[in-house]
Coordinates of C-alpha atoms in Angstrom, one line a residue:
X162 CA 3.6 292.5 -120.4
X163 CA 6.8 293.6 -120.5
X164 CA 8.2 296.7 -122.2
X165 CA 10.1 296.2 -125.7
X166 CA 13.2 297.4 -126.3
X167 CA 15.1 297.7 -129.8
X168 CA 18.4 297.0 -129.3
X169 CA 21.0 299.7 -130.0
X170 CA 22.8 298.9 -133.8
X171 CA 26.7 298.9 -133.4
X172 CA 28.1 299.6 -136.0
X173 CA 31.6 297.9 -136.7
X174 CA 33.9 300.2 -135.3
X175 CA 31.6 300.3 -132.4
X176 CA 31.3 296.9 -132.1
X177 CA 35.4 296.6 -131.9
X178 CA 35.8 299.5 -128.7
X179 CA 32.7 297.8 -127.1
X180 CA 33.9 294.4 -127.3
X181 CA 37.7 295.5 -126.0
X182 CA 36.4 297.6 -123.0
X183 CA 34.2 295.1 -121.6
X184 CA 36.9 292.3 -122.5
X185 CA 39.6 294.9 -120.0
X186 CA 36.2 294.9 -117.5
X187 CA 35.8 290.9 -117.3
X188 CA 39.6 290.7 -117.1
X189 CA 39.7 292.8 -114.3
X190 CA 36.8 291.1 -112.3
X191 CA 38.6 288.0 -113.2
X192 CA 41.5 288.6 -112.0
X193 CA 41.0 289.5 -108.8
X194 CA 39.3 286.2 -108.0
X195 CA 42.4 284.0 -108.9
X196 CA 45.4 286.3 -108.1
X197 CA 44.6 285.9 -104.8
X198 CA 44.3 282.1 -104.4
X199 CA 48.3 281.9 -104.3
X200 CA 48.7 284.4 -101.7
X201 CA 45.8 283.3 -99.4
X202 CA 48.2 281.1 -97.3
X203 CA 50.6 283.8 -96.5
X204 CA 47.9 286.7 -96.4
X205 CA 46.1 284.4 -93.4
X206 CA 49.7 283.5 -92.0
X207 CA 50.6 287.5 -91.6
X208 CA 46.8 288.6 -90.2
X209 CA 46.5 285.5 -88.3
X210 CA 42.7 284.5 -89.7
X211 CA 43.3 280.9 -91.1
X212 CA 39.7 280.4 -89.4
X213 CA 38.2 283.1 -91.5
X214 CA 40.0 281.8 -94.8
X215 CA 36.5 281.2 -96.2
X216 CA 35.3 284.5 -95.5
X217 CA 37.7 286.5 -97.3
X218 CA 36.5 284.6 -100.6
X219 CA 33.1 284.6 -99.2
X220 CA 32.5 288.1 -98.5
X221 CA 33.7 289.2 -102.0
X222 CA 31.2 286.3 -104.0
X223 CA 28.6 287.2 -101.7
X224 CA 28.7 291.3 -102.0
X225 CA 29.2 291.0 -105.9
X226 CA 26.0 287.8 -106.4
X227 CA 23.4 289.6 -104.6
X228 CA 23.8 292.9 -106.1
X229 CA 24.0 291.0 -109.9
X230 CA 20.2 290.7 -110.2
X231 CA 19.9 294.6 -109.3
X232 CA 23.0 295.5 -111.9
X233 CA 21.0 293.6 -114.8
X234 CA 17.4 295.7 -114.2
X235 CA 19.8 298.9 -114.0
X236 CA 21.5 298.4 -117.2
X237 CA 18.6 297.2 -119.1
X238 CA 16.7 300.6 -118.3
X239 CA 19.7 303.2 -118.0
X240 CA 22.3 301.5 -121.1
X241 CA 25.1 299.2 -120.0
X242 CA 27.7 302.1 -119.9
X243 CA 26.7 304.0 -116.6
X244 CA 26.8 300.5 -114.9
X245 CA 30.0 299.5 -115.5
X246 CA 31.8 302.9 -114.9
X247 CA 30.1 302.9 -111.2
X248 CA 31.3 299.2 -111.3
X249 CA 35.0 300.0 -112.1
X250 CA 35.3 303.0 -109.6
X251 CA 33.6 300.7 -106.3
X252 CA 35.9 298.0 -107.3
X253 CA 39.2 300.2 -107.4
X254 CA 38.2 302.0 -104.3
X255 CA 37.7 298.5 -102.6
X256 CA 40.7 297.3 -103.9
X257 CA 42.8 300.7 -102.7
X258 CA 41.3 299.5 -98.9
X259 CA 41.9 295.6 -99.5
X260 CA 46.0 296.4 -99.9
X261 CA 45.5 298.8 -96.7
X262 CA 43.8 296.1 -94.7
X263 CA 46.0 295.5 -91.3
X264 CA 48.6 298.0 -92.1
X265 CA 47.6 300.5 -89.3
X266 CA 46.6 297.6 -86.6
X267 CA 43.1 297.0 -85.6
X268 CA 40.4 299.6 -86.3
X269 CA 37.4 300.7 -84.7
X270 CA 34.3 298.8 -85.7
X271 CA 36.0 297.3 -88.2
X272 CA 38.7 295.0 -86.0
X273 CA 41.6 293.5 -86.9
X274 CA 43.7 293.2 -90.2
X275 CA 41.8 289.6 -91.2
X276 CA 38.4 291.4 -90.5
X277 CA 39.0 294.5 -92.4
X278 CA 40.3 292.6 -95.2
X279 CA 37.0 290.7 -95.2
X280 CA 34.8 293.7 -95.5
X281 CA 37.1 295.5 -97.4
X282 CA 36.8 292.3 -100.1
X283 CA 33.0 293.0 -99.3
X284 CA 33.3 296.4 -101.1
X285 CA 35.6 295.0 -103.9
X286 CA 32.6 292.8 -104.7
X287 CA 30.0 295.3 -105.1
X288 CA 32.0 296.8 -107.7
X289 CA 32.8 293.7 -109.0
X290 CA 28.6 292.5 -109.9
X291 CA 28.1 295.5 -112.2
X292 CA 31.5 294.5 -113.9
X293 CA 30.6 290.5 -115.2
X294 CA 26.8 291.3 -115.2
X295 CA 27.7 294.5 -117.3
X296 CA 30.2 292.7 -119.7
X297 CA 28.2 289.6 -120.4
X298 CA 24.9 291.6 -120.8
X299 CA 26.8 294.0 -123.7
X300 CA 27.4 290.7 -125.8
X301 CA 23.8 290.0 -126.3
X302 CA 23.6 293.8 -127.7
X303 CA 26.4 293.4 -129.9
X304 CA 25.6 290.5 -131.7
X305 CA 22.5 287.7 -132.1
X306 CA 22.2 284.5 -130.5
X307 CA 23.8 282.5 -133.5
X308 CA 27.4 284.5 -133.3
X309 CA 27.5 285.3 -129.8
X310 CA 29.4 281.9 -129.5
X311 CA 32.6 283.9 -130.7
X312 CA 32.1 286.4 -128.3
X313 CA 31.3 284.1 -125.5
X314 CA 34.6 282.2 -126.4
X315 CA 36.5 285.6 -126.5
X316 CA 35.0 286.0 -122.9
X317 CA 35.7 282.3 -121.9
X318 CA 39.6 283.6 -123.0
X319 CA 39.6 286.3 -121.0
X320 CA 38.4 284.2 -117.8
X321 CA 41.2 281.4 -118.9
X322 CA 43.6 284.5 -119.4
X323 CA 43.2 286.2 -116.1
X324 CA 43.3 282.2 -115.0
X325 CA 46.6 281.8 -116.5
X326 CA 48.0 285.2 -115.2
X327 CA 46.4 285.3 -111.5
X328 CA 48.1 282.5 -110.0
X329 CA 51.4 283.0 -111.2
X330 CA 51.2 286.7 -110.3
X331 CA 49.7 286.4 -107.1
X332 CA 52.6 284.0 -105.9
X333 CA 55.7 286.5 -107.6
X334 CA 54.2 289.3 -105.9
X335 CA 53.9 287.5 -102.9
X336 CA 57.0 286.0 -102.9
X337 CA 58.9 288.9 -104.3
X338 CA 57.5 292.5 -104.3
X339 CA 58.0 293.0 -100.3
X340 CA 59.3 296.6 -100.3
X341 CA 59.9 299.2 -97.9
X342 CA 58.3 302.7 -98.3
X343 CA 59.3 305.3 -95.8
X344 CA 60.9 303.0 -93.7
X345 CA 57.8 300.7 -93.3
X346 CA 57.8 296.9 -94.9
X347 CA 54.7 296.8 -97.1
X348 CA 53.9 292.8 -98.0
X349 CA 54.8 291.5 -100.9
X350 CA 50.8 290.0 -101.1
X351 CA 49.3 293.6 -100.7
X352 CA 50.6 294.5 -104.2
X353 CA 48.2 291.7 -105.5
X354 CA 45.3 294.5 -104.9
X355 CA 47.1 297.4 -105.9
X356 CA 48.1 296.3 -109.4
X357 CA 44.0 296.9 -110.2
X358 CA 44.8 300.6 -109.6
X359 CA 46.6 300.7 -113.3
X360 CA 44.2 298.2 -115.0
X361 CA 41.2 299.9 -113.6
X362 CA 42.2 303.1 -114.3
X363 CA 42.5 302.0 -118.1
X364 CA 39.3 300.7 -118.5
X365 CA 37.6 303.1 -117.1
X366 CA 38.8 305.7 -119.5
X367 CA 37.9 303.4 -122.1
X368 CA 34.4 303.2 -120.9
X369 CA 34.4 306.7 -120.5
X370 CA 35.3 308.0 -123.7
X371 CA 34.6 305.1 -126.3
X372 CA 31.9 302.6 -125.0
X373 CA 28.2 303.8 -126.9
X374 CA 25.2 303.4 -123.7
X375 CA 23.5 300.7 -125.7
X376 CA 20.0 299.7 -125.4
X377 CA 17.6 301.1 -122.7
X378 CA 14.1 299.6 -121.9
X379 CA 11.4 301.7 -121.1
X380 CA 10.5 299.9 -118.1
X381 CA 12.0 301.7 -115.7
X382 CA 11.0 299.7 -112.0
X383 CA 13.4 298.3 -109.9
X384 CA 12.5 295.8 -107.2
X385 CA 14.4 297.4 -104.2
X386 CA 12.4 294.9 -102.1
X387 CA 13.2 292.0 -103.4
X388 CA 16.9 292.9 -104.0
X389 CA 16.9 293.7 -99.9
X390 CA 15.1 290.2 -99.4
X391 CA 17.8 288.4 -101.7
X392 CA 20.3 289.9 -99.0
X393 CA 18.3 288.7 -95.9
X394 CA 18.1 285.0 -97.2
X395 CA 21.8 284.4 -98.2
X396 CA 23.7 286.7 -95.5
X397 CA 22.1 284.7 -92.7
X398 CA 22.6 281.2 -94.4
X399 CA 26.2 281.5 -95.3
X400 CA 26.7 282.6 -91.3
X401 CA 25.5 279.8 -90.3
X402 CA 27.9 277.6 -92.4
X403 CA 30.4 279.4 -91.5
X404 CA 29.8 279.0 -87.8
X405 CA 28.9 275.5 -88.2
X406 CA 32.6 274.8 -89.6
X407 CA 33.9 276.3 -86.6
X408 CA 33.2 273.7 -84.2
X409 CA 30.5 273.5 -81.6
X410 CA 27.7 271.3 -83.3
X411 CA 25.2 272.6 -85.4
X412 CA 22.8 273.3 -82.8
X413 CA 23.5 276.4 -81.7
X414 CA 21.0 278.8 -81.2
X415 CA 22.7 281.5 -83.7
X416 CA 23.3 278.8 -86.3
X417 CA 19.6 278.0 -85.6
X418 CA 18.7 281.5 -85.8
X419 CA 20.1 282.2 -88.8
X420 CA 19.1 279.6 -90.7
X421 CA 15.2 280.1 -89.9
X422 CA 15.3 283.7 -90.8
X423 CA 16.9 282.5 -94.1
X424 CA 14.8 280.8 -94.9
X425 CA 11.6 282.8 -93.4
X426 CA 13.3 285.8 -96.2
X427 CA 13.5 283.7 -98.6
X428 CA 9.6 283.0 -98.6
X429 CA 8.9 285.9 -98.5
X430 CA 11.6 286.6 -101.4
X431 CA 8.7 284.1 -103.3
X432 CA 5.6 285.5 -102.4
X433 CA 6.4 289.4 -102.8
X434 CA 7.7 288.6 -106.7
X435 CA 5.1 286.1 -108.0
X436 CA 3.6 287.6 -111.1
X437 CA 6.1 290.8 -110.7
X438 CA 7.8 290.6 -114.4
X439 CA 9.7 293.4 -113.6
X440 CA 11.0 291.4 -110.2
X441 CA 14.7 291.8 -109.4
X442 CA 14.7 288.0 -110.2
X443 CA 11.5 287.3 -112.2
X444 CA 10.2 284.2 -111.3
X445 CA 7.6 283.7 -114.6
X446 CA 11.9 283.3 -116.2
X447 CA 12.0 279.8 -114.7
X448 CA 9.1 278.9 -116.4
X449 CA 11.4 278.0 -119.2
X450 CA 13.5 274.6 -119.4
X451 CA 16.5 276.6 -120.6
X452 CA 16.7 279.1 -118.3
X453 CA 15.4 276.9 -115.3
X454 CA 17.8 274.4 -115.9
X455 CA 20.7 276.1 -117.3
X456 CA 20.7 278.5 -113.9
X457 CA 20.8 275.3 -112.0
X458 CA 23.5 273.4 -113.7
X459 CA 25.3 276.6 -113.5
X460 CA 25.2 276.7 -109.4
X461 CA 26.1 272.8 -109.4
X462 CA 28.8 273.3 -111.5
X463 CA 30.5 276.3 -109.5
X464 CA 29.7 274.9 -106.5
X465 CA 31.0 271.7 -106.8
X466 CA 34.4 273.4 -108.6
X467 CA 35.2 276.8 -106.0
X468 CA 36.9 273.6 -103.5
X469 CA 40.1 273.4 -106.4
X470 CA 40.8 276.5 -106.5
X471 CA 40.3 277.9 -103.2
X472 CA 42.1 275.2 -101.1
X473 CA 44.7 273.6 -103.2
X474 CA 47.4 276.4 -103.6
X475 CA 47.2 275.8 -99.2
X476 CA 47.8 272.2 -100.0
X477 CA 50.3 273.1 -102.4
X478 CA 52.1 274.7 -100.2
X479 CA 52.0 272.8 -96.9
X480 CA 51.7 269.3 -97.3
X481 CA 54.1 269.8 -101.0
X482 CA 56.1 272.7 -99.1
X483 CA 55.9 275.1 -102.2
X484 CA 56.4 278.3 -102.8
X485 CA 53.3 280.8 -103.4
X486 CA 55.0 281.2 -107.1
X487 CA 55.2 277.4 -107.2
X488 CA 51.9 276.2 -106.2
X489 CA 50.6 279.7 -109.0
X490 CA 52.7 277.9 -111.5
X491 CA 50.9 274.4 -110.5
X492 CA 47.4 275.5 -111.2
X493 CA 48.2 276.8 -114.7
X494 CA 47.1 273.7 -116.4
X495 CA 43.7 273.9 -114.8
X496 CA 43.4 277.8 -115.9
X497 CA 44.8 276.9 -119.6
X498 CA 42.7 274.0 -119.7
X499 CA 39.4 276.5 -119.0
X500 CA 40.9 278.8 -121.4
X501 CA 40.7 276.2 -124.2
X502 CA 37.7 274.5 -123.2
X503 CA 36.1 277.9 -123.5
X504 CA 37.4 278.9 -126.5
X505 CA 37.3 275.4 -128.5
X506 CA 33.5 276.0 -127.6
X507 CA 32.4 279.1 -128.7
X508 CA 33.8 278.6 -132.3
X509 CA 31.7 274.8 -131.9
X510 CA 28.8 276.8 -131.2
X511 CA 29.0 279.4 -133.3
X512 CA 29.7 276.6 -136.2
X513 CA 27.3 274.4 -135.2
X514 CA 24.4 276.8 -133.7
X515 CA 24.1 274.6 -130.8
X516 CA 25.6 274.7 -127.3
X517 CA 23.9 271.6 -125.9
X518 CA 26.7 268.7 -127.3
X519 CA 29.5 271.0 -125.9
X520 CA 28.0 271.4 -122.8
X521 CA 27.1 267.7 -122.3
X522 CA 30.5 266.8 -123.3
X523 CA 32.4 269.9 -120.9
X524 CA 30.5 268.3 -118.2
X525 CA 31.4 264.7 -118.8
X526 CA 35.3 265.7 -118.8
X527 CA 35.2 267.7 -115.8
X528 CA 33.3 264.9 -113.9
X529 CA 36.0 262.0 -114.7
X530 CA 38.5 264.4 -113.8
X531 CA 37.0 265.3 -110.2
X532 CA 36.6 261.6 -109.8
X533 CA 40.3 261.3 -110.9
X534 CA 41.3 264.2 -107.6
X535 CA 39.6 262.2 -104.8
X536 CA 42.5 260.0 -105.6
X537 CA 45.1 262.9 -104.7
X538 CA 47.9 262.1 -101.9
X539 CA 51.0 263.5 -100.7
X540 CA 52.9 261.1 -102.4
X541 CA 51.4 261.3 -105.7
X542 CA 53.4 262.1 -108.6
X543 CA 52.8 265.7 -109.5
X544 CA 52.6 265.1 -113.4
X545 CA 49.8 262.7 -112.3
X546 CA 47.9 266.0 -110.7
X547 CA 49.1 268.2 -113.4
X548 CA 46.6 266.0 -116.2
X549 CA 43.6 265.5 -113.6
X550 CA 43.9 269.9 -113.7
X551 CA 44.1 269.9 -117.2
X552 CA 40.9 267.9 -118.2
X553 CA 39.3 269.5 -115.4
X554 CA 39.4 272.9 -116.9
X555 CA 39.1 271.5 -120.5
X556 CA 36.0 270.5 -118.8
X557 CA 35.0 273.5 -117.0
X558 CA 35.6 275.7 -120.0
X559 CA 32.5 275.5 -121.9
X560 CA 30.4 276.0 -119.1
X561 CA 32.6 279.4 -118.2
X562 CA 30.1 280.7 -121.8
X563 CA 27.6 278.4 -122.6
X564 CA 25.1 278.4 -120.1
X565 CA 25.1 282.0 -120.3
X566 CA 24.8 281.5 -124.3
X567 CA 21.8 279.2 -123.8
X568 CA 19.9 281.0 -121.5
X569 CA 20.3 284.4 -123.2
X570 CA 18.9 282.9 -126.5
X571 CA 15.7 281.8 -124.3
X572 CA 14.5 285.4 -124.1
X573 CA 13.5 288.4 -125.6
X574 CA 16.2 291.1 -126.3
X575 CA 14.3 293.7 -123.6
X576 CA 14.8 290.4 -121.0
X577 CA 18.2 289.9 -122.1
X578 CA 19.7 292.1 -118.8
X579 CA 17.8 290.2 -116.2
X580 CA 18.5 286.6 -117.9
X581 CA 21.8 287.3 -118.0
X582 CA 22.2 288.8 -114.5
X583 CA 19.8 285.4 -113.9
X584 CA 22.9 283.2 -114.6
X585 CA 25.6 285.5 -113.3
X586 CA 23.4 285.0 -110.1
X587 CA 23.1 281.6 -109.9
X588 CA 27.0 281.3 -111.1
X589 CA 28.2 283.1 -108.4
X590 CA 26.0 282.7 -105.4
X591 CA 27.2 278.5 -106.4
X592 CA 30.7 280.1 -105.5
X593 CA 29.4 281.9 -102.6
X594 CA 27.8 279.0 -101.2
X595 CA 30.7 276.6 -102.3
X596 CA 33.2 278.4 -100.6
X597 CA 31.3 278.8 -96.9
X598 CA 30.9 275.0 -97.5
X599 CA 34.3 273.8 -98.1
X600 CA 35.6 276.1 -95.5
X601 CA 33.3 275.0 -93.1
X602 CA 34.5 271.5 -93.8
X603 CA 37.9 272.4 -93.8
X604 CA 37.5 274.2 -90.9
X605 CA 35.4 271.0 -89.2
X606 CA 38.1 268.3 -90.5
X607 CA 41.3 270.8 -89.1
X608 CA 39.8 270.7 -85.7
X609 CA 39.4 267.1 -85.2
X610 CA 42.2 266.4 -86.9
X611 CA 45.0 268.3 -85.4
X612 CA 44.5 266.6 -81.8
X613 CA 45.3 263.1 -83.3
X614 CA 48.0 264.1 -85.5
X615 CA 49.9 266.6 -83.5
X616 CA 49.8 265.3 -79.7
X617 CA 53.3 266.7 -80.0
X618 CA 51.1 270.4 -79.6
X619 CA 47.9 269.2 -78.4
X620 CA 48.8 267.2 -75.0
X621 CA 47.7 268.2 -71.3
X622 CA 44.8 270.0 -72.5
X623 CA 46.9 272.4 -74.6
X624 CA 45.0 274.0 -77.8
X625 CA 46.3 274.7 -81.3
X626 CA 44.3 277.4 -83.0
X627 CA 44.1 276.9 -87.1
X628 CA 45.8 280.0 -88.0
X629 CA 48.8 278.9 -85.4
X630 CA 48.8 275.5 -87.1
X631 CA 49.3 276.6 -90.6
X632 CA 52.3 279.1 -89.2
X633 CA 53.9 276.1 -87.5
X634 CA 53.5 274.2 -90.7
X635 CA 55.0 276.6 -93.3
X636 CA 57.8 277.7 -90.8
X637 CA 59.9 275.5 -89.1
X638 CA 61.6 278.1 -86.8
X639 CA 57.9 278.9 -85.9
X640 CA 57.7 275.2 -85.0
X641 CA 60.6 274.8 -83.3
X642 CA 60.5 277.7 -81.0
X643 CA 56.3 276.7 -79.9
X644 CA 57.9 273.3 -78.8
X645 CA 60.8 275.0 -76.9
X646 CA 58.0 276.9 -75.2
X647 CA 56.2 274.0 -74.4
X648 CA 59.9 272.2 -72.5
X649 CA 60.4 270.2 -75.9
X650 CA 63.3 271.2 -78.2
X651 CA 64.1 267.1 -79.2
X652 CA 64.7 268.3 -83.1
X653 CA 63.5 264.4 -83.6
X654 CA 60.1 265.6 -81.7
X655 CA 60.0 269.2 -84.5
X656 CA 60.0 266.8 -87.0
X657 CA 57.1 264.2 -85.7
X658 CA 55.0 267.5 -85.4
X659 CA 56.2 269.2 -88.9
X660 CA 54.7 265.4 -90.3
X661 CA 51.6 265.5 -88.4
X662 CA 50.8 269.1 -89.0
X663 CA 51.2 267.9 -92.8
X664 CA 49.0 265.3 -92.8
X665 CA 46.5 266.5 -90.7
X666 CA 46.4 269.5 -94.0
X667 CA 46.7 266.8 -96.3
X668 CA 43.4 264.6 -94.8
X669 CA 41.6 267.7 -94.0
X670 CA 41.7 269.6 -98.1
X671 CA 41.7 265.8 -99.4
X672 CA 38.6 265.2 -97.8
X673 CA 36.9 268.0 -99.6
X674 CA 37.3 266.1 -103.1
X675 CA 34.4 263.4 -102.3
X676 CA 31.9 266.0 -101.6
X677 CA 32.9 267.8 -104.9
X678 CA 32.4 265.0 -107.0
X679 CA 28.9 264.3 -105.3
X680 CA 28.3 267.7 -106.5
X681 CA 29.7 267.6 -110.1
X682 CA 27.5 264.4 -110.6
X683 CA 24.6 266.5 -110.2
X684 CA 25.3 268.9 -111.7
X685 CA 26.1 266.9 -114.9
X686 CA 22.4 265.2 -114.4
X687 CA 21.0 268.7 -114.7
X688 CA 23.2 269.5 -117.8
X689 CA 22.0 266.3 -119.5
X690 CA 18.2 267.6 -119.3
X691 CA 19.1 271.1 -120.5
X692 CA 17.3 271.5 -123.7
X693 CA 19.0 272.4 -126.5
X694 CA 18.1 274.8 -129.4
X695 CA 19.0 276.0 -132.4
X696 CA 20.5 279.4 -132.0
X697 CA 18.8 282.4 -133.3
X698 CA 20.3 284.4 -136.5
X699 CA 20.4 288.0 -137.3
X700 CA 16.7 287.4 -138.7
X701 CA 15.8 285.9 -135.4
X702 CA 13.5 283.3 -136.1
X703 CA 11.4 281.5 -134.0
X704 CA 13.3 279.1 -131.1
X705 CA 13.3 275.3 -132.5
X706 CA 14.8 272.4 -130.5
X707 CA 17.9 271.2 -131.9

């Protein structure tokens, strides 16, 4: 059995502080993952990494997902304060080294700029888990099932806020905030990590001084082993994808490697937390259709959705030729749609005391308008890609709360840190894994297409690398001068290799679409099964299907 806790009474005031800190904490976390989308294509163009695109997202989902499950158990036994303070000072600290990354040429161990970036996005991450787990978890103490649907909308603002803000950030600063300090150039795109310094510093002293701890439980165990085994199964798999994108086949004996010992942890993952309720990620959970379900519609949905964001600002801006402010300013309908989607849902819920018709109906938008992207081209009319962003988010919105909402209201209050951190999990490791799988496509479709479409670059045996390609595509002087150096300054020749190195982009990220949608239909199959019950009151009475 597991140990009860009695949830810590906020009173109203407290209630107020709690909800604002952990409001600054989610916006901070959120943030970061879409104020950096814009820059990507001129962060990978300076440290030369265009083949490790994937990674730098990667790396951060990956560090922050596994270490969700282990952030939950800690905050349901020590209070939901300690947490997120540890949260908000790993997360600064990584951000502090992600704006340093390549600015004092390669490094020992660490390599390159690209590389330290990625492992400096690693350490950003870990901060990062304790700060969503943290913030979601401290709306099921504040309120009951039945009116969390305002907070979760509040939260679903705050994701379609930093939504909003991110993109069109990320690209001024890039475009705009190169300065020199000292007589050295910093990059415009480094600012995008230092402006956490100021946000995180507020919060914390917010957490600090005003947050109360919250509820504890008084079971106390953390599974350390199966926390290490979640690490073994999805480090080694995520390799392997992102090898396999790389070229090669999918044969080779470290792809094969890595994705037996994967799988070999992950069985082992199974057999060392059966009937272990106080198990990072307790299995007996998924013995509930809500929870079971919900977790798996939340993967779907995340997985099938991380190809948008990630990869269009780089289609933006090559095959479009945008700006990084432009190509920000072009993904703002997707980000207000989520914001509205999320907020129009919360008060539905909260109204209604069901989540399941808002879900149902999120998912069925954001499927018609994936369906509507696989029929993007270069010669589409952007108002025509500006709507298909717009439902999409609308669609995307409710889930950003919901599942969460649902799966909370499937447990008891001492559970409530673990079935939260549950769907965190399986929210973020579907970015983790949806990121390694469209840059490995990317990465896959790049290389066989830049041969055919850029013979101009590719003839007598020469070789283009991917991070060369996307220079020579945002640059034409770049272009112009890698022909010369080849015996070929013909500007009518420049121009035949500026189109191919367009549309070999524009095939390669519009190929990724398909695959999406084949995802999103899924997971709206797994949201229509979701069962969907009343929402408990402040009397919490018994669970009924709705």
């Amino acid at each position: 059995m597991t140990a009860q806790t009695i949830p810590h009474q906020y009173s109203t005031s407290e209630r107020r502080v709690a909800l604002a800190a952990v409001l600054i904490v989610l916006f901070l976390s959120a943030l970061d993952q879409t104020i950096v989308a814009t820059a990507m294509p001129r962060i990978v163009a300076e440290l030369q990494g265009l083949d490790r695109i994937a990674w730098v997202g990667t790396a951060y989902l990956l560090s922050s997902t596994v270490t969700v499950p282990i952030y939950g158990k800690l905050g349901d036994i020590h209070g939901r304060r300690p947490v997120l303070v540890f949260g908000v000072l790993v997360f600064l600290g990584g951000s502090m080294l992600c704006g340093l990354a390549g600015e004092f040429g390669p490094l020992p161990l660490l390599g390159d700029g690209m590389n330290q970036l990625i492992v400096f996005r690693a350490v950003q991450g870990l901060g990062a888990g304790a700060l969503a787990t943290g913030a979601f978890a401290t709306v099921a103490d504040l309120a009951p099932p039945a009116e969390r649907g305002k907070y979760s909308g509040w939260f679903g603002a705050m994701f379609g806020l930093a939504g909003l803000a991110g993109p069109v950030l990320g690209g001024f600063l890039t475009d705009h905030a190169t300065t020199m300090v000292l007589g050295h150039q910093v990059s415009g795109w480094r600012f995008i990590f230092y402006v956490n310094l100021p946000l995180g510093g507020f919060a914390l002293w917010i957490l600090l001084t005003r947050l109360p701890h919250g509820s504890k439980s008084h079971d106390a165990r953390v599974d350390w082993v199966g926390s290490a085994l979640i690490v073994a199964t999805f480090v080694p798999l995520l390799l392997a994808l992102g090898w396999g994108g790389e070229g090669g086949g999918w044969g080779q004996t470290r792809i094969v490697l890595n994705v037996i010992g994967g799988l070999a942890a992950f069985a082992l993952f199974l057999k060392v937390s059966i009937g272990k309720s106080w198990a990072v990620v307790p299995l007996d959970l998924f013995r509930d259709k809500v929870v079971a379900r919900g977790n798996l519609a939340l993967f779907l949905v995340n997985l099938g959705y991380m190809g948008v964001p990630m990869f269009l600002p780089l289609y933006l801006q090559i095959v479009r030729g945008m700006s990084a402010s432009e190509s920000g300013i072009a993904m703002l309908p997707l980000l207000g749609g989520v914001l509205v989607g999320s907020m129009v849902a919360g008060q539905v819920a909260r109204r209604t005391q069901q989540y399941k018709p808002v879900i149902v109906w999120g998912g069925a938008l954001a499927l018609l308008a994936m369906a509507a992207l696989t029929r993007t081209s270069a010669g589409q009319p952007q108002y025509l890609l500006t709507i298909n962003l717009l439902v999409l988010g609308l669609g995307l919105g409710p889930a950003q709360g919901m599942f969460s909402l649902a799966i909370q209201s499937a447990v008891d209050h001492g559970r409530v840190g673990v079935a939260t951190a549950s769907a965190q999990f399986f929210r973020q490791i579907g970015a983790t894994v949806g990121v390694a799988v469209f840059g490995a496509l990317l990465t896959y479709n790049l290389s066989a297409e830049l041969p055919r479409q850029v013979p101009q670059l590719t003839a007598a045996g020469a070789s283009i690398g991917l991070s060369e390609a996307q220079t020579l595509a945002m640059d034409d002087r770049a272009l112009a001068a890698a022909l010369a150096a080849r015996g070929d300054a013909d500007p009518k020749v420049a121009a035949a290799a500026k189109a191919g190195l367009q549309a070999s982009f524009a095939g390669s990220i519009e190929a990724l679409f398909p695959v999406a949608l084949g995802v999103m239909v899924l997971a709206f199959l797994v949201t229509l099964v979701v069962p969907g019950l009343l929402l408990r009151g402040r009397e919490n009475p018994p669970l009924m299907e709705a």
